[in-house]
Tab-separated table of C-alpha atoms in Angstrom:
chain	number	residue	atom	x	y	z
A	1	MET	CA	106.495	-56.905	-43.545
A	2	ALA	CA	104.428	-60.041	-44.155
A	3	ALA	CA	101.256	-58.198	-45.155
A	4	GLU	CA	103.159	-56.110	-47.714
A	5	LYS	CA	104.954	-59.088	-49.253
A	6	TRP	CA	101.797	-61.135	-49.689
A	7	LYS	CA	99.159	-58.476	-50.311
A	8	ALA	CA	98.612	-59.279	-54.020
A	9	LYS	CA	98.340	-63.043	-53.456
A	10	SER	CA	96.273	-62.500	-50.315
A	11	ALA	CA	93.851	-60.238	-52.211
A	12	VAL	CA	93.271	-62.943	-54.846
A	13	LEU	CA	92.931	-65.624	-52.155
A	14	GLY	CA	90.222	-63.717	-50.286
A	15	LYS	CA	88.502	-62.061	-53.264
A	16	ALA	CA	85.461	-64.361	-53.460
A	17	VAL	CA	84.856	-64.126	-49.706
A	18	THR	CA	85.105	-60.327	-49.886
A	19	GLU	CA	82.653	-60.203	-52.798
A	20	ALA	CA	80.230	-62.560	-51.029
A	21	LEU	CA	80.288	-60.412	-47.876
A	22	VAL	CA	79.777	-57.189	-49.878
A	23	GLU	CA	76.756	-58.687	-51.682
A	24	TYR	CA	75.403	-60.105	-48.426
A	25	SER	CA	75.662	-56.703	-46.714
A	26	ARG	CA	73.510	-54.992	-49.413
A	27	PRO	CA	75.124	-51.526	-49.262
A	28	LEU	CA	73.118	-48.515	-50.481
A	29	PRO	CA	74.808	-45.540	-52.200
A	30	ASP	CA	74.483	-43.064	-49.303
A	31	MET	CA	75.334	-45.376	-46.380
A	32	ARG	CA	77.954	-44.668	-43.729
A	33	VAL	CA	79.675	-48.027	-43.286
A	34	LEU	CA	81.944	-49.245	-40.484
A	35	ASP	CA	84.379	-52.053	-41.370
A	36	LEU	CA	85.772	-53.717	-38.246
A	37	ALA	CA	89.147	-55.519	-38.116
A	38	SER	CA	89.727	-54.157	-41.612
A	39	GLY	CA	93.442	-54.991	-41.788
A	40	THR	CA	94.747	-54.035	-45.238
A	41	GLY	CA	91.306	-52.770	-46.222
A	42	GLU	CA	88.864	-55.469	-47.236
A	43	PRO	CA	85.935	-55.532	-47.543
A	44	GLY	CA	86.080	-51.773	-46.877
A	45	ILE	CA	87.715	-50.825	-50.174
A	46	SER	CA	85.273	-52.951	-52.167
A	47	LEU	CA	82.363	-51.487	-50.200
A	48	VAL	CA	83.381	-47.849	-50.584
A	49	GLN	CA	82.974	-48.155	-54.343
A	50	ARG	CA	79.329	-49.110	-53.699
A	51	VAL	CA	78.599	-46.076	-51.458
A	52	PRO	CA	79.581	-43.085	-53.668
A	53	GLN	CA	77.486	-40.648	-51.601
A	54	GLY	CA	78.417	-42.297	-48.319
A	55	SER	CA	81.678	-43.393	-46.701
A	56	VAL	CA	83.518	-46.350	-45.223
A	57	THR	CA	85.441	-46.068	-41.967
A	58	ALA	CA	87.974	-48.895	-41.665
A	59	VAL	CA	88.986	-49.761	-38.106
A	60	ASP	CA	91.827	-51.996	-36.962
A	61	GLN	CA	94.269	-52.212	-34.052
A	62	SER	CA	97.262	-52.246	-36.418
A	63	SER	CA	98.288	-48.849	-37.784
A	64	GLU	CA	100.735	-50.630	-40.135
A	65	LEU	CA	97.931	-52.585	-41.806
A	66	LEU	CA	95.688	-49.511	-41.944
A	67	GLU	CA	98.454	-47.571	-43.708
A	68	ILE	CA	98.454	-50.247	-46.444
A	69	ALA	CA	94.649	-49.912	-46.627
A	70	ALA	CA	94.847	-46.107	-46.855
A	71	GLN	CA	97.461	-46.316	-49.619
A	72	ARG	CA	95.318	-48.785	-51.575
A	73	ALA	CA	92.386	-46.348	-51.316
A	74	ARG	CA	94.574	-43.419	-52.423
A	75	ASP	CA	95.817	-45.435	-55.398
A	76	LYS	CA	92.183	-45.878	-56.459
A	77	ASN	CA	91.351	-42.229	-55.665
A	78	LEU	CA	88.691	-43.299	-53.145
A	79	LEU	CA	88.328	-40.137	-51.100
A	80	ASN	CA	85.439	-41.413	-48.955
A	81	PHE	CA	87.540	-44.191	-47.378
A	82	ILE	CA	88.657	-43.306	-43.843
A	83	THR	CA	90.995	-45.293	-41.596
A	84	GLN	CA	90.937	-45.139	-37.803
A	85	ARG	CA	93.076	-47.132	-35.396
A	86	ALA	CA	90.779	-48.456	-32.674
A	87	ASP	CA	89.924	-51.464	-30.533
A	88	ALA	CA	86.592	-53.100	-31.409
A	89	HIS	CA	85.793	-53.325	-27.671
A	90	HIS	CA	86.014	-49.503	-27.289
A	91	LEU	CA	84.938	-47.747	-30.485
A	92	PRO	CA	85.681	-43.996	-30.651
A	93	PHE	CA	82.368	-43.120	-32.317
A	94	ALA	CA	79.108	-41.566	-31.158
A	95	ASP	CA	75.984	-43.663	-30.656
A	96	ARG	CA	73.984	-44.361	-33.827
A	97	SER	CA	76.737	-43.192	-36.223
A	98	PHE	CA	76.602	-45.889	-38.916
A	99	ASP	CA	74.067	-47.410	-41.338
A	100	LEU	CA	75.904	-50.713	-41.839
A	101	ALA	CA	78.798	-52.667	-40.332
A	102	THR	CA	80.953	-55.407	-41.834
A	103	CYS	CA	83.716	-57.628	-40.497
A	104	ARG	CA	85.604	-60.209	-42.550
A	105	PHE	CA	87.452	-62.892	-40.564
A	106	GLY	CA	87.726	-60.673	-37.485
A	107	VAL	CA	84.840	-61.535	-35.168
A	108	MET	CA	86.464	-64.848	-34.132
A	109	PHE	CA	89.377	-62.938	-32.585
A	110	PHE	CA	87.568	-60.461	-30.336
A	111	SER	CA	88.745	-61.271	-26.806
A	112	ASP	CA	85.316	-60.481	-25.336
A	113	CYS	CA	83.020	-61.058	-28.274
A	114	GLN	CA	79.814	-60.088	-26.494
A	115	GLN	CA	81.297	-56.771	-25.356
A	116	ALA	CA	82.673	-55.969	-28.833
A	117	LEU	CA	79.328	-56.775	-30.473
A	118	ALA	CA	77.390	-54.724	-27.893
A	119	GLU	CA	79.784	-51.844	-28.608
A	120	LEU	CA	79.192	-52.300	-32.343
A	121	ARG	CA	75.443	-52.247	-31.796
A	122	ARG	CA	75.822	-48.961	-29.869
A	123	VAL	CA	77.400	-47.169	-32.859
A	124	LEU	CA	74.856	-48.524	-35.373
A	125	LYS	CA	71.574	-46.777	-36.129
A	126	PRO	CA	68.470	-48.692	-35.003
A	127	GLY	CA	67.677	-51.393	-37.554
A	128	ALA	CA	71.126	-51.200	-39.204
A	129	ARG	CA	72.672	-54.555	-40.072
A	130	ALA	CA	76.005	-55.919	-38.899
A	131	CYS	CA	77.369	-58.525	-41.342
A	132	PHE	CA	80.169	-61.000	-40.678
A	133	ALA	CA	82.273	-63.604	-42.442
A	134	ALA	CA	83.843	-66.260	-40.200
A	135	TRP	CA	85.666	-69.510	-40.882
A	136	GLY	CA	83.671	-72.713	-41.043
A	137	SER	CA	85.115	-76.036	-39.931
A	138	MET	CA	88.816	-76.769	-39.793
A	139	GLU	CA	88.022	-79.912	-41.804
A	140	GLN	CA	88.511	-78.209	-45.166
A	141	PRO	CA	91.309	-78.239	-47.753
A	142	TYR	CA	93.184	-75.019	-46.918
A	143	TRP	CA	93.560	-75.876	-43.235
A	144	GLN	CA	94.067	-79.606	-43.765
A	145	THR	CA	96.966	-79.046	-46.168
A	146	THR	CA	98.699	-76.472	-43.942
A	147	MET	CA	97.985	-76.450	-40.229
A	148	LYS	CA	96.913	-80.077	-39.884
A	149	ILE	CA	100.192	-81.269	-41.450
A	150	VAL	CA	102.286	-78.939	-39.283
A	151	HIS	CA	100.397	-80.100	-36.206
A	152	ARG	CA	101.176	-83.737	-36.933
A	153	HIS	CA	104.878	-82.890	-36.617
A	154	ALA	CA	104.654	-80.277	-33.851
A	155	GLY	CA	102.416	-82.215	-31.446
A	156	GLY	CA	100.889	-80.516	-28.437
A	157	ALA	CA	98.018	-78.038	-28.750
A	158	MET	CA	97.200	-76.717	-32.213
A	159	LEU	CA	95.902	-73.484	-30.657
A	160	GLU	CA	96.657	-71.999	-27.252
A	161	PRO	CA	93.863	-72.881	-24.772
A	162	GLY	CA	91.766	-69.754	-24.239
A	163	GLY	CA	93.624	-67.942	-27.014
A	164	ALA	CA	92.537	-66.736	-30.459
A	165	ASP	CA	90.615	-69.399	-32.374
A	166	PRO	CA	89.813	-68.982	-36.097
A	167	PHE	CA	87.199	-71.755	-35.803
A	168	ARG	CA	85.378	-70.263	-32.829
A	169	PHE	CA	82.148	-69.857	-34.823
A	170	SER	CA	82.380	-72.915	-37.065
A	171	ALA	CA	79.563	-74.716	-35.195
A	172	ALA	CA	76.180	-73.996	-36.787
A	173	GLY	CA	74.249	-71.325	-34.893
A	174	SER	CA	77.121	-70.246	-32.638
A	175	LEU	CA	77.693	-66.805	-34.169
A	176	SER	CA	73.994	-65.912	-34.416
A	177	GLU	CA	73.659	-66.971	-30.771
A	178	VAL	CA	76.331	-64.468	-29.685
A	179	LEU	CA	74.741	-61.769	-31.866
A	180	THR	CA	71.410	-62.331	-30.123
A	181	ALA	CA	73.073	-62.342	-26.690
A	182	SER	CA	74.699	-58.979	-27.569
A	183	GLY	CA	71.344	-57.353	-28.290
A	184	PHE	CA	71.047	-57.821	-32.061
A	185	TYR	CA	67.725	-59.080	-33.405
A	186	GLU	CA	66.778	-61.149	-36.465
A	187	ALA	CA	70.199	-62.828	-36.244
A	188	GLU	CA	70.797	-65.300	-39.074
A	189	GLU	CA	73.659	-67.300	-40.511
A	190	SER	CA	74.463	-69.770	-43.268
A	191	THR	CA	77.570	-71.620	-44.447
A	192	HIS	CA	78.804	-71.163	-48.013
A	193	ASN	CA	81.501	-72.900	-50.017
A	194	LEU	CA	83.362	-70.113	-51.817
A	195	PRO	CA	86.412	-70.017	-54.083
A	196	TRP	CA	89.694	-69.777	-52.126
A	197	THR	CA	92.306	-69.792	-54.840
A	198	TRP	CA	96.086	-69.443	-54.714
A	199	GLN	CA	97.773	-68.376	-57.923
A	200	GLY	CA	101.201	-69.932	-58.139
A	201	ASP	CA	103.384	-72.406	-56.293
A	202	ALA	CA	102.273	-74.699	-53.492
A	203	GLU	CA	105.522	-73.965	-51.610
A	204	GLU	CA	104.435	-70.339	-51.296
A	205	VAL	CA	101.137	-71.260	-49.624
A	206	LEU	CA	102.859	-72.734	-46.583
A	207	GLU	CA	105.269	-69.785	-46.419
A	208	TYR	CA	102.319	-67.363	-46.573
A	209	PHE	CA	100.409	-69.367	-43.973
A	210	CYS	CA	103.357	-69.331	-41.559
A	211	ALA	CA	103.843	-65.582	-42.081
A	212	VAL	CA	100.259	-64.560	-41.346
A	213	ALA	CA	98.902	-67.284	-39.040
A	214	ALA	CA	99.331	-65.514	-35.686
A	215	PRO	CA	97.063	-67.837	-33.620
A	216	PHE	CA	99.240	-70.800	-34.643
A	217	ARG	CA	102.558	-69.105	-33.835
A	218	PRO	CA	103.250	-71.140	-30.642
A	219	MET	CA	102.674	-74.378	-32.563
A	220	LEU	CA	104.889	-73.246	-35.454
A	221	GLU	CA	107.670	-72.359	-33.005
A	222	ARG	CA	107.662	-75.910	-31.597
A	223	VAL	CA	108.636	-77.417	-34.959
A	224	GLN	CA	112.285	-78.496	-35.082
A	225	VAL	CA	114.289	-76.893	-37.896
A	226	GLU	CA	115.166	-80.259	-39.429
A	227	GLU	CA	111.456	-81.166	-39.710
A	228	TRP	CA	110.518	-78.295	-42.011
A	229	PRO	CA	111.717	-79.911	-45.274
A	230	VAL	CA	109.505	-82.948	-44.562
A	231	ILE	CA	106.528	-80.726	-43.665
A	232	ARG	CA	106.993	-78.643	-46.815
A	233	ALA	CA	107.129	-81.763	-48.984
A	234	GLU	CA	103.988	-83.233	-47.368
A	235	ALA	CA	102.082	-79.946	-47.646
A	236	LYS	CA	103.076	-79.504	-51.286
A	237	ALA	CA	101.911	-83.030	-52.170
A	238	ALA	CA	98.590	-82.441	-50.373
A	239	MET	CA	98.006	-79.066	-52.053
A	240	GLU	CA	98.837	-80.271	-55.548
A	241	ARG	CA	95.658	-82.387	-55.437
A	242	TYR	CA	93.726	-79.122	-55.714
A	243	ARG	CA	95.738	-77.698	-58.599
A	244	VAL	CA	93.957	-76.628	-61.789
A	245	GLY	CA	96.434	-75.162	-64.276
A	246	ASP	CA	98.467	-72.472	-62.538
A	247	GLU	CA	96.003	-72.192	-59.638
A	248	ILE	CA	95.467	-74.151	-56.438
A	249	ARG	CA	91.701	-74.154	-55.902
A	250	PHE	CA	91.097	-74.999	-52.267
A	251	GLY	CA	87.546	-73.695	-51.865
A	252	ALA	CA	86.543	-72.378	-48.427
A	253	ASP	CA	83.645	-73.106	-46.097
A	254	VAL	CA	82.689	-69.708	-44.715
A	255	VAL	CA	79.915	-68.663	-42.322
A	256	LEU	CA	78.031	-65.493	-43.298
A	257	ALA	CA	76.018	-64.071	-40.421
A	258	SER	CA	74.096	-60.897	-39.661
A	259	GLY	CA	71.936	-59.205	-37.065
A	260	LYS	CA	70.052	-55.917	-36.780
A	261	ALA	CA	70.866	-53.265	-34.191
């Protein structure tokens, strides 16, 4: 399974974004936290260590990914970390159940964002914050050295029209606008350049990207087999410009946004 193979590298890659979102969310020790689209468990597992008298409920549509998250929590003996398979558009929780909500790189993929955010607001206590991390512009090193190079060879649409779009909230103000439209107040957002570091070989980055980049699957499938060696060589050359020692330091432009229920 892709997530299992890459989980250590992926954890390092996303560590700074996770830490930034945790700090931004300002958890208090007794809070009940909901982490949406939690995948293999971040930022939920980082957050649960900050709420010793509270709990974190990690929600995702993939039971496979949640099992990895649950195992990670067990390995750290984090007994107040709960996983629940659920769709963000239909949360199986009572009104006003949570003191805080987080979502790292998930909000861009909700099929009906306004409905999912209204549903999130329903399960938050009045005044509770919902905090998000979303991708900034595609014009940044990680995407330029992977997807942009593949796209040059694949042609056609980079993303399926009307499909999932990682850059849906890259335009300034777009995420806070949807938060406001969904009933949140005091919506705010800012873009931050954070470390996004791959430890190891450039060849692995493209392999990882192809394994986990679901929204780009149709584009990846259009690439002819004989083109891959050329793509890999181009991507490697582009990535090596960001190498420092045994690390490739891409940096990432990330939008942090929040609103109050």
